[in-house]
mmCIF file of C-alpha atoms and ligand atoms in Angstrom:
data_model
loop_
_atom_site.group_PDB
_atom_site.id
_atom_site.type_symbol
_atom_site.label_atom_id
_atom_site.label_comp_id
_atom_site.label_asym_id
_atom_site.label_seq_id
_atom_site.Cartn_x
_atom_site.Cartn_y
_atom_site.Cartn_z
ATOM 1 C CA UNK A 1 5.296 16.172 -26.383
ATOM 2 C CA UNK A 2 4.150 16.625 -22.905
ATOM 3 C CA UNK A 3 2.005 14.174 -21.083
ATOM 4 C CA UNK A 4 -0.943 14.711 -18.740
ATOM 5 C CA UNK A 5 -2.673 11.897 -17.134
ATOM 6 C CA UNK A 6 -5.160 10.996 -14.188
ATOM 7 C CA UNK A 7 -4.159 8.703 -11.458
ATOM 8 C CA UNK A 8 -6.527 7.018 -8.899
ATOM 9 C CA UNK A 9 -7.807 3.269 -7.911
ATOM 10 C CA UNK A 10 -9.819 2.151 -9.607
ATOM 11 C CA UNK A 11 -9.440 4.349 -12.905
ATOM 12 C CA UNK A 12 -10.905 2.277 -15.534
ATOM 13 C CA UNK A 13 -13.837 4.529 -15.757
ATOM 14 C CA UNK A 14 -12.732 7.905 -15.643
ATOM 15 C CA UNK A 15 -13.860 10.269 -18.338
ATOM 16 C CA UNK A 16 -11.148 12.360 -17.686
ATOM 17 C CA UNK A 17 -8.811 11.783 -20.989
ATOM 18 C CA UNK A 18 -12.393 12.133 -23.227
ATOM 19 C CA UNK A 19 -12.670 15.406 -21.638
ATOM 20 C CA UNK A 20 -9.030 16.420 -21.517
ATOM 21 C CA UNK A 21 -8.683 15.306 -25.531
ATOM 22 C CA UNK A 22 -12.003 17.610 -26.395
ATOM 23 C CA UNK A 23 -10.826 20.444 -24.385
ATOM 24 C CA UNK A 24 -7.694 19.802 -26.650
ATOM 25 C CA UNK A 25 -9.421 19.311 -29.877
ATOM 26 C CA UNK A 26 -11.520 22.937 -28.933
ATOM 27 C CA UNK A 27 -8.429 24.793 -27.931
ATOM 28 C CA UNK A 28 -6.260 23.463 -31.163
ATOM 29 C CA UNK A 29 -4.106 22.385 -28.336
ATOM 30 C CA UNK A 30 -1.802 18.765 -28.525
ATOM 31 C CA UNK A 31 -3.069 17.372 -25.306
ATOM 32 C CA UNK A 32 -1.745 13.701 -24.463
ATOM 33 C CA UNK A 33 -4.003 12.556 -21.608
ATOM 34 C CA UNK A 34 -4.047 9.119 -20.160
ATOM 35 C CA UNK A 35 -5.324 6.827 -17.137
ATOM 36 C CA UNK A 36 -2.732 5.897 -14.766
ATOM 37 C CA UNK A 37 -4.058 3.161 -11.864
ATOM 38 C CA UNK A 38 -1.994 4.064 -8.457
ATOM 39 C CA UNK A 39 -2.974 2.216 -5.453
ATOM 40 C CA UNK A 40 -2.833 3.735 -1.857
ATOM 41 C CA UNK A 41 0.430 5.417 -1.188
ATOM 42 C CA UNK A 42 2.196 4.203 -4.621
ATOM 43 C CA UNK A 43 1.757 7.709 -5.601
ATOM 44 C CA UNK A 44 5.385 9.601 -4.790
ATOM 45 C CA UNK A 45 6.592 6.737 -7.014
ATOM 46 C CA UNK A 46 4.049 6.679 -9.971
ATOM 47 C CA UNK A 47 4.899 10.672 -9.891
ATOM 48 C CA UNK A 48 8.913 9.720 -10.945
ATOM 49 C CA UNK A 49 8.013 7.653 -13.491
ATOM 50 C CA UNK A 50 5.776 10.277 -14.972
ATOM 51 C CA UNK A 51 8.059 12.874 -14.560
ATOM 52 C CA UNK A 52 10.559 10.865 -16.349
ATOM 53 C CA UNK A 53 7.858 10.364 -19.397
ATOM 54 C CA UNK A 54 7.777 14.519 -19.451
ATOM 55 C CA UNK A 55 4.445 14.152 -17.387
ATOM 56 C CA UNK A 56 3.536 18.099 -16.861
ATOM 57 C CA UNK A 57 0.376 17.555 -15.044
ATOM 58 C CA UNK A 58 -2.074 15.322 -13.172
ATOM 59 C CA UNK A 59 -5.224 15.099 -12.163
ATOM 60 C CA UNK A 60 -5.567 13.464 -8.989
ATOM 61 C CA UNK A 61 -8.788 10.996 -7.919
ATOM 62 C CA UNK A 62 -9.945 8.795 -4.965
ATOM 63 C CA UNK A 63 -8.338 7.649 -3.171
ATOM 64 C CA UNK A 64 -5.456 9.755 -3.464
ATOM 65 C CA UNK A 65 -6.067 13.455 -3.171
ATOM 66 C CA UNK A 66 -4.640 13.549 0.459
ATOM 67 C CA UNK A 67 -1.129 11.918 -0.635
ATOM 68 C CA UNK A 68 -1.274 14.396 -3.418
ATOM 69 C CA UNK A 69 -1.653 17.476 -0.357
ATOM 70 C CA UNK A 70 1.238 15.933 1.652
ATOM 71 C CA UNK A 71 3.555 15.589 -2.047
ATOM 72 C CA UNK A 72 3.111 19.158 -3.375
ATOM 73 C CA UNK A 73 5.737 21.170 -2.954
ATOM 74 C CA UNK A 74 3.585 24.196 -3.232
ATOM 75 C CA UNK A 75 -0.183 24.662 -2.565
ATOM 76 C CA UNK A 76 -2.668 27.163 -3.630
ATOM 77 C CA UNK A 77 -5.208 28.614 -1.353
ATOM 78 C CA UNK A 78 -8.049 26.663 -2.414
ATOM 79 C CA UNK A 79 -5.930 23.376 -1.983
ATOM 80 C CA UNK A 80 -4.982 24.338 1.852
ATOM 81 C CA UNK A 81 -8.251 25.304 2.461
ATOM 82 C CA UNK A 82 -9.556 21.851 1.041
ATOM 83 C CA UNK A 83 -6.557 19.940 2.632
ATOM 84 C CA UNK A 84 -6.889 17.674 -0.553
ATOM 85 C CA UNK A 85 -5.481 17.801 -4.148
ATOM 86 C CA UNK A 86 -7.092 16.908 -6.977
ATOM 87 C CA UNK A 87 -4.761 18.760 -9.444
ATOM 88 C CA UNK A 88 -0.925 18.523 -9.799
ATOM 89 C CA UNK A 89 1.125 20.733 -12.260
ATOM 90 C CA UNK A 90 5.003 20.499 -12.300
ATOM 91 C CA UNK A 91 6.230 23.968 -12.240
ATOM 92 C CA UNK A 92 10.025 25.674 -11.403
ATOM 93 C CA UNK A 93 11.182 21.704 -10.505
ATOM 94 C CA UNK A 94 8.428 20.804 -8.119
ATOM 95 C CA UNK A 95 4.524 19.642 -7.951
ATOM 96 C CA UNK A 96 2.208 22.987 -7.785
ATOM 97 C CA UNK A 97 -1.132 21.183 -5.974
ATOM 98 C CA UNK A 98 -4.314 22.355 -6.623
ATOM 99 C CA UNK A 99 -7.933 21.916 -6.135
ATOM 100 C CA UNK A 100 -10.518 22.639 -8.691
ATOM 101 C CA UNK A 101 -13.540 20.785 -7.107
ATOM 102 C CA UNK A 102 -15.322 23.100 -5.603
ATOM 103 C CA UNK A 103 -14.763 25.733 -8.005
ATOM 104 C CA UNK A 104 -16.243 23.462 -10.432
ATOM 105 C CA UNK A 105 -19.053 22.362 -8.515
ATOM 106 C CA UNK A 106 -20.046 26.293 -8.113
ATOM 107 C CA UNK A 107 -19.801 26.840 -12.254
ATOM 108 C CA UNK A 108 -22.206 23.964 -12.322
ATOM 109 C CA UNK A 109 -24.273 25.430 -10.252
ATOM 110 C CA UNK A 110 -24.486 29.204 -10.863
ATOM 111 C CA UNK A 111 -23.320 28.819 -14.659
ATOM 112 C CA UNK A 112 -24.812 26.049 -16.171
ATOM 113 C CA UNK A 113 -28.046 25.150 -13.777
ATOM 114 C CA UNK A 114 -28.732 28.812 -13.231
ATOM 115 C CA UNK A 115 -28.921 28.554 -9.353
ATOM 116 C CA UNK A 116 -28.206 31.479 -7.503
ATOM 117 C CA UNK A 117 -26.581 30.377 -4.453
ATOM 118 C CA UNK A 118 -26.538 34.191 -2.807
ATOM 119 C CA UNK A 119 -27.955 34.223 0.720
ATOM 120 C CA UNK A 120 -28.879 30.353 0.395
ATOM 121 C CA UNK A 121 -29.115 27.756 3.099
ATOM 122 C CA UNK A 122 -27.148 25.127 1.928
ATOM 123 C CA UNK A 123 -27.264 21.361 3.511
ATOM 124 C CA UNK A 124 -24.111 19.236 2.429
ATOM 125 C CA UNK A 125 -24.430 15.747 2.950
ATOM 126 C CA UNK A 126 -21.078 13.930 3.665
ATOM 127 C CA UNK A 127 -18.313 14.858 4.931
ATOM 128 C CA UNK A 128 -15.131 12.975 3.012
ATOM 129 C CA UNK A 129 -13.469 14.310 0.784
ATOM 130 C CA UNK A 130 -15.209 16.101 -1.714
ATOM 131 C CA UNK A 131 -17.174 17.648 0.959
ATOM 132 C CA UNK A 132 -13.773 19.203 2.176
ATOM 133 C CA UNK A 133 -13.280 20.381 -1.053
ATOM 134 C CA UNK A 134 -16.523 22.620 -2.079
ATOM 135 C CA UNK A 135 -18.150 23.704 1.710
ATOM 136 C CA UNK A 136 -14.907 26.846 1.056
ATOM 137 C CA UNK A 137 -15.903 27.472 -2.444
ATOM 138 C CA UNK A 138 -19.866 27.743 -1.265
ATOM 139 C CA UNK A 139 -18.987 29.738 1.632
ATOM 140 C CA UNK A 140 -17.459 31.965 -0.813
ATOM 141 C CA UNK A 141 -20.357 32.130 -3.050
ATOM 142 C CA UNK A 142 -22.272 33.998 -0.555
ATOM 143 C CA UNK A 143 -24.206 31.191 0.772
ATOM 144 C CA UNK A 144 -26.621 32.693 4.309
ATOM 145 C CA UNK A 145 -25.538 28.987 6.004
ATOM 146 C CA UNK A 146 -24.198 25.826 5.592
ATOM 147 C CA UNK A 147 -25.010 22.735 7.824
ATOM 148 C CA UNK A 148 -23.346 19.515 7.652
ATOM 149 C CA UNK A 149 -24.446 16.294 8.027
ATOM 150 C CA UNK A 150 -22.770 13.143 8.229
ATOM 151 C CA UNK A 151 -23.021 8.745 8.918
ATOM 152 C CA UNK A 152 -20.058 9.754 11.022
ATOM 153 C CA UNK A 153 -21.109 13.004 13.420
ATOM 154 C CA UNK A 154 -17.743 13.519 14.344
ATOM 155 C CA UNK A 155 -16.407 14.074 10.629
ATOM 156 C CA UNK A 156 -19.119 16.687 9.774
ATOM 157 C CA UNK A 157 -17.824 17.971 13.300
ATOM 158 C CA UNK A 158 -14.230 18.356 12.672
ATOM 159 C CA UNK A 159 -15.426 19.345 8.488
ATOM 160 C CA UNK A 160 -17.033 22.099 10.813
ATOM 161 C CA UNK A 161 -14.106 23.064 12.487
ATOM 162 C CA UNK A 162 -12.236 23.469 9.629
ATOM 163 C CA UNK A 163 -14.184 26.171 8.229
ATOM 164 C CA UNK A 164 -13.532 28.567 10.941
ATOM 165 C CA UNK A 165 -16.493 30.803 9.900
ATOM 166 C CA UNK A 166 -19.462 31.385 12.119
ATOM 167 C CA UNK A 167 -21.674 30.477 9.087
ATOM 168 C CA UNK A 168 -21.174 27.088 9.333
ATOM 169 C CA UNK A 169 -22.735 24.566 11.938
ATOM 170 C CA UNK A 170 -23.371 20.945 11.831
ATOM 171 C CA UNK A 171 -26.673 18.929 11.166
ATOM 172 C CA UNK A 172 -27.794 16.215 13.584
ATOM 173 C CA UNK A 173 -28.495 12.927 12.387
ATOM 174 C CA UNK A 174 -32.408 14.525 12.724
ATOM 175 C CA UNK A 175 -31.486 17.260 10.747
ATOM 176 C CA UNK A 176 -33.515 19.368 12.533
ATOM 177 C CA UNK A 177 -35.762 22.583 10.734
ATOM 178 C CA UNK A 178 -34.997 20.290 7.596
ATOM 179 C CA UNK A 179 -37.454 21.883 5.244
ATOM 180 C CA UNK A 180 -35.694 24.938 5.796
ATOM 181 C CA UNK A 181 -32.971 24.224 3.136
ATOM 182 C CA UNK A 182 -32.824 25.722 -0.298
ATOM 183 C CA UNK A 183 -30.001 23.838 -1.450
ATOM 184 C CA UNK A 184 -29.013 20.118 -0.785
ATOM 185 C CA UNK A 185 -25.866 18.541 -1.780
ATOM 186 C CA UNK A 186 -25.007 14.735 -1.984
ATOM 187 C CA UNK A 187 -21.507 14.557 -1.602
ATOM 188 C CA UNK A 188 -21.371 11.403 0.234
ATOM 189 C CA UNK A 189 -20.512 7.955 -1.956
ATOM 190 C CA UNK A 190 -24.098 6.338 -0.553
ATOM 191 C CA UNK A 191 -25.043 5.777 -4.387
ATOM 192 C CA UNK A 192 -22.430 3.557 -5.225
ATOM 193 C CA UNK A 193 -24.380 0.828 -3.486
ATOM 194 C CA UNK A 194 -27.503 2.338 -4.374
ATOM 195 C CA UNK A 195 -27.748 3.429 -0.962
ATOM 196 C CA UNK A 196 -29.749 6.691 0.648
ATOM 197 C CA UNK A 197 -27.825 8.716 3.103
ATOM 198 C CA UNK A 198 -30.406 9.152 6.148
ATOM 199 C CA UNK A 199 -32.534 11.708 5.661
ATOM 200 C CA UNK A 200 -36.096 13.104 5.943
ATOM 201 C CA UNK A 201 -38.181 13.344 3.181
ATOM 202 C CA UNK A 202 -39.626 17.322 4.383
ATOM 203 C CA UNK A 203 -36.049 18.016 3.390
ATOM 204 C CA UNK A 204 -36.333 18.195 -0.450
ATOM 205 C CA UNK A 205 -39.909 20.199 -0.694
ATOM 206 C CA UNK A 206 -39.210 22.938 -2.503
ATOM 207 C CA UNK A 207 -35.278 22.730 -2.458
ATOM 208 C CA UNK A 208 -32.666 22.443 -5.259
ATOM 209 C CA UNK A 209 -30.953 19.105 -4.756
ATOM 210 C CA UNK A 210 -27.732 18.109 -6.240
ATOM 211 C CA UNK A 211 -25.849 15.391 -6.097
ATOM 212 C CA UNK A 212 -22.011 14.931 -6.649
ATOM 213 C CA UNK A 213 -22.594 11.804 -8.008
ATOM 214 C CA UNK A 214 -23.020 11.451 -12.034
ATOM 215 C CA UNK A 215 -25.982 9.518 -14.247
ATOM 216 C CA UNK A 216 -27.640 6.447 -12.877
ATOM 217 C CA UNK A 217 -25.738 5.701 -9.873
ATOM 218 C CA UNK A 218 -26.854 9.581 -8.941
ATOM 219 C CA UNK A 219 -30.288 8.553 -9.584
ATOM 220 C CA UNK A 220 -31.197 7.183 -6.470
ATOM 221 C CA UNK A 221 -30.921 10.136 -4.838
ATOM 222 C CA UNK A 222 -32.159 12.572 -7.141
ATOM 223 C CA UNK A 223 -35.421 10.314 -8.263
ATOM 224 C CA UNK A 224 -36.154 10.294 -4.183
ATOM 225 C CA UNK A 225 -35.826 14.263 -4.101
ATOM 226 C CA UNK A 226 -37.939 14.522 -7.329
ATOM 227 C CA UNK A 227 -40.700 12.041 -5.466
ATOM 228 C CA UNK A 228 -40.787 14.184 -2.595
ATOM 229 C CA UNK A 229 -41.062 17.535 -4.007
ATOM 230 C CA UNK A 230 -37.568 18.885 -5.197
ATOM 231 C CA UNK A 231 -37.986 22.083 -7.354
ATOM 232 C CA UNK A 232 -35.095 21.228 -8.894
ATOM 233 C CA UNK A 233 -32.315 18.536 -9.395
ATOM 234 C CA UNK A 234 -29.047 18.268 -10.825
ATOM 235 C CA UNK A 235 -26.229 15.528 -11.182
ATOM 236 C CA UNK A 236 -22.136 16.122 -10.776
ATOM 237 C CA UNK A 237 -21.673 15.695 -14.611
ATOM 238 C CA UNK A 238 -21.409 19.192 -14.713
ATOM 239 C CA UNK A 239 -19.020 19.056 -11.914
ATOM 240 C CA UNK A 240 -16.726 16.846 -13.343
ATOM 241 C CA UNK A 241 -16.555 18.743 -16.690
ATOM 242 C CA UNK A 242 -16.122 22.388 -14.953
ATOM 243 C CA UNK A 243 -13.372 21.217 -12.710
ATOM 244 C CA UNK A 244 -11.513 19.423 -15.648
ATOM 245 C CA UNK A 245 -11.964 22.751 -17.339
ATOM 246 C CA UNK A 246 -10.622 24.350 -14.285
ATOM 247 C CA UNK A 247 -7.525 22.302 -14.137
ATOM 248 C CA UNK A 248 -7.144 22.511 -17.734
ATOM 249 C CA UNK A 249 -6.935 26.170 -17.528
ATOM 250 C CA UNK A 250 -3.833 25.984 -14.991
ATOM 251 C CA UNK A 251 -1.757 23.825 -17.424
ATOM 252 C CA UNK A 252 -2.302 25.568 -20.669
ATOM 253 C CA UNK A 253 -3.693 28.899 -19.590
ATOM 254 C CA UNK A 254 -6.688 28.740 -21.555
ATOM 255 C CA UNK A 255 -10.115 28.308 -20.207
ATOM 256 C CA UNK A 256 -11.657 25.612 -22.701
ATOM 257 C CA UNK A 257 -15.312 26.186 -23.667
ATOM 258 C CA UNK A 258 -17.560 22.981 -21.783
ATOM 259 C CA UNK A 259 -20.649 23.308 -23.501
ATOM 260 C CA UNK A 260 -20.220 20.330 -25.938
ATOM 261 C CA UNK A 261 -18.332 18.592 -24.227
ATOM 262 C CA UNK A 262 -20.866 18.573 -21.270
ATOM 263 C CA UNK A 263 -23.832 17.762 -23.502
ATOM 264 C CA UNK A 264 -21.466 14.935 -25.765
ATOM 265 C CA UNK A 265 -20.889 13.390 -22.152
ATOM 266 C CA UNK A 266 -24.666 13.349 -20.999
ATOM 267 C CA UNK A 267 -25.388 11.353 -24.460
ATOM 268 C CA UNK A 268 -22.749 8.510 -23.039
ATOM 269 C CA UNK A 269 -24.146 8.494 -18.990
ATOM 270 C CA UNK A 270 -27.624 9.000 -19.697
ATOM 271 C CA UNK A 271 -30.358 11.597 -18.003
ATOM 272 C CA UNK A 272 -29.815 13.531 -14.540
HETATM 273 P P1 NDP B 1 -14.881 9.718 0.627
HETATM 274 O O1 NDP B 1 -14.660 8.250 0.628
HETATM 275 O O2 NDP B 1 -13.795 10.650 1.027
HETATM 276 O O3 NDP B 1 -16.139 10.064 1.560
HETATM 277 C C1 NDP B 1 -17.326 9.332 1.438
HETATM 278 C C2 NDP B 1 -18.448 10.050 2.166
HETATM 279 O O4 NDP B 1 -19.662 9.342 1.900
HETATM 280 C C3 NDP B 1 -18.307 10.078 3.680
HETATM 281 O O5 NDP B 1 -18.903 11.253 4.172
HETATM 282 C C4 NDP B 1 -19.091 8.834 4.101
HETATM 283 O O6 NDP B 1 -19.590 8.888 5.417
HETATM 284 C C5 NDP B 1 -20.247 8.907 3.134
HETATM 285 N N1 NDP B 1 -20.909 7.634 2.877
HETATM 286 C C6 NDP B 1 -20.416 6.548 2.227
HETATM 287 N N2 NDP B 1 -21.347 5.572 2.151
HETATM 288 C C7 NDP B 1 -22.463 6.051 2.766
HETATM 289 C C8 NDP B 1 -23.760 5.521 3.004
HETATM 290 N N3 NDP B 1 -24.097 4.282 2.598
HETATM 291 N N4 NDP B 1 -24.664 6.292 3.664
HETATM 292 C C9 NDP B 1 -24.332 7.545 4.073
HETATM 293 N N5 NDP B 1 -23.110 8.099 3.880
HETATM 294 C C10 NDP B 1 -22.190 7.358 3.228
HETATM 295 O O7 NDP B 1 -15.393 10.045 -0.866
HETATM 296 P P2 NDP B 1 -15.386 11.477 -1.571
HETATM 297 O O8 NDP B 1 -15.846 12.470 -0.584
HETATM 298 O O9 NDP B 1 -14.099 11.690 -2.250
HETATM 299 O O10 NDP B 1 -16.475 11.294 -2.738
HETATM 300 C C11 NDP B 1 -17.866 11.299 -2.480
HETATM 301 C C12 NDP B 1 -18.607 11.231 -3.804
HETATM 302 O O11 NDP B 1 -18.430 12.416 -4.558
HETATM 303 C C13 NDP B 1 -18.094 10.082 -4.676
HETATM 304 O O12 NDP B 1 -19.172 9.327 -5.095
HETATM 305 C C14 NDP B 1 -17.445 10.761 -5.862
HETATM 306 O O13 NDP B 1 -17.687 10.047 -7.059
HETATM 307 C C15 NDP B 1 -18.161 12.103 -5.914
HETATM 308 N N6 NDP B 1 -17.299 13.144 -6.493
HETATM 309 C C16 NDP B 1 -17.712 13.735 -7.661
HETATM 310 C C17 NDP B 1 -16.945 14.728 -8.246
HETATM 311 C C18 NDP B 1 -17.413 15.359 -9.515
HETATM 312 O O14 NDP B 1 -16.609 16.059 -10.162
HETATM 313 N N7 NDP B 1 -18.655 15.185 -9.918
HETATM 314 C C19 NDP B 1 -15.667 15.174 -7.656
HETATM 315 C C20 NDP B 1 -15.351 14.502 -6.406
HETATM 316 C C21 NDP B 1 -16.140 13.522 -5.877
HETATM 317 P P3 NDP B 1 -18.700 8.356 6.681
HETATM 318 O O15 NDP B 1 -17.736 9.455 6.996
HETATM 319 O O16 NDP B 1 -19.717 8.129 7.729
HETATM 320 O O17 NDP B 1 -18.003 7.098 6.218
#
């Protein structure tokens, strides 16, 4: 049988095999999903041994999605444009790379929160690497603008850059004509130390706020938007289960349903 698996440091917690197996158990498709923990650049040799265990396909998490880029043999668009791979499939004796973060994130968003992102000012917040991984997807969306802001100005700068479309322009550290956003995105990794990213509080009246982060270590930044006038907010459980889906769909060719899966997930890590 053919083995899937999700590699990253740490790994413990990944809900990736619970989703994988239910995507599975939907589909009536034999899906053998585990965790694999691979440190900083011990991924070109965790990738042997799985190929030697019939390992078909991986998903790829922090801190690894740029030594994914640099192993694939072959990348698809979305993957060059993100310069970051979160999704491996071995096909015709090589690694196909792959990124389905962004196109998750935009399901999430349009799909199951209902938010129509055409002719939107969008704000995203951070500028690592799951920034560089949706600001292409929400450029193609039809977004009106996207500024972004970052701790580190000259990351949103070069994020900026990279876009190459005159759409696109960063924030400063001010974020100045802040209430002017209709969408803001946390993808920074401020809530894992139940930080804030710095930011002023006119920026959530009225906006829909979203963060990439998932149940309560997303809630510090959602329950500040929601105190200060967010019409809307929305964790990256969604996210996570839509890019999953995503990836799922390159390996077996069959776009699993996420409905119950989504909701059986939001039982385990609690309200958005
Ligand atoms: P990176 O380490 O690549 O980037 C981290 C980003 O967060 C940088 O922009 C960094 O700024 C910023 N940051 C970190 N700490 C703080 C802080 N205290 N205040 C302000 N900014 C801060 O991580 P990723 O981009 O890969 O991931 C970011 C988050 O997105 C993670 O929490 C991850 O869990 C989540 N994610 C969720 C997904 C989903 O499916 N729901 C998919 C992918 C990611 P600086 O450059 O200044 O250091």
């Amino acid at each position: 049988m053919s083995l899937y698996a999700v590699m990253g440091y740490p790994i413990g917690h990944s809900l990736s095999p619970e989703i994988h197996e239910a995507f599975g158990a939907l589909t009536g498709l034999d899906v053998r999903y585990e965790r694999r923990e691979v440190r900083p650049a011990g991924l070109a040799e965790a990738l042997s041994a799985f190929r030697a265990q019939e390992g078909r396909g991986a998903n790829i998490t922090v801190p690894l999605k740029g030594e994914a880029y640099a192993l694939a043999t072959r990348t698809s668009v979305r993957a060059e444009r993100a310069r970051a791979v979160n999704t491996l499939a071995w096909q015709g004796g090589g690694w196909f790379g792959d990124n389905t973060d962004g196109a998750g994130l935009i399901r999430d968003l349009t799909v199951n929160q209902g938010w129509s992102l055409q002719a939107r000012r969008v704000l995203v917040v951070g500028a690592g690497g799951a920034a560089q991984g949706i600001v292409g997807p929400l450029l193609d969306a039809g977004i009106a603008h996207l500024a972004i802001s970052n701790r580190n100005p000259g990351r949103a700068r070069d994020l900026v850059a990279a876009c190459r479309d005159a759409r696109v322009g960063v924030a400063d550290t001010g974020v100045a004509g802040a209430s002017s956003f209709d969408v803001v995105i946390n993808a920074t990794a401020a809530g894992l130390s139940g930080d804030l990213p710095a930011l002023p509080d006119a920026l959530f009246e009225g906006a829909m706020v979203y963060d990439l982060m998932y149940g309560p270590k997303a809630q510090v930044f959602l329950s500040h938007a929601r105190a200060h006038g967010a019409c809307a907010v929305a964790d990256g459980l969604g996210m996570l289960v839509e890019q999953a889906a995503e990836s799922f769909l390159l390996w077996w060719g069959v776009r699993p349903p996420t409905g119950s899966v989504l909701a059986r997930l939001r039982a385990e890590v609690g309200a958005a």
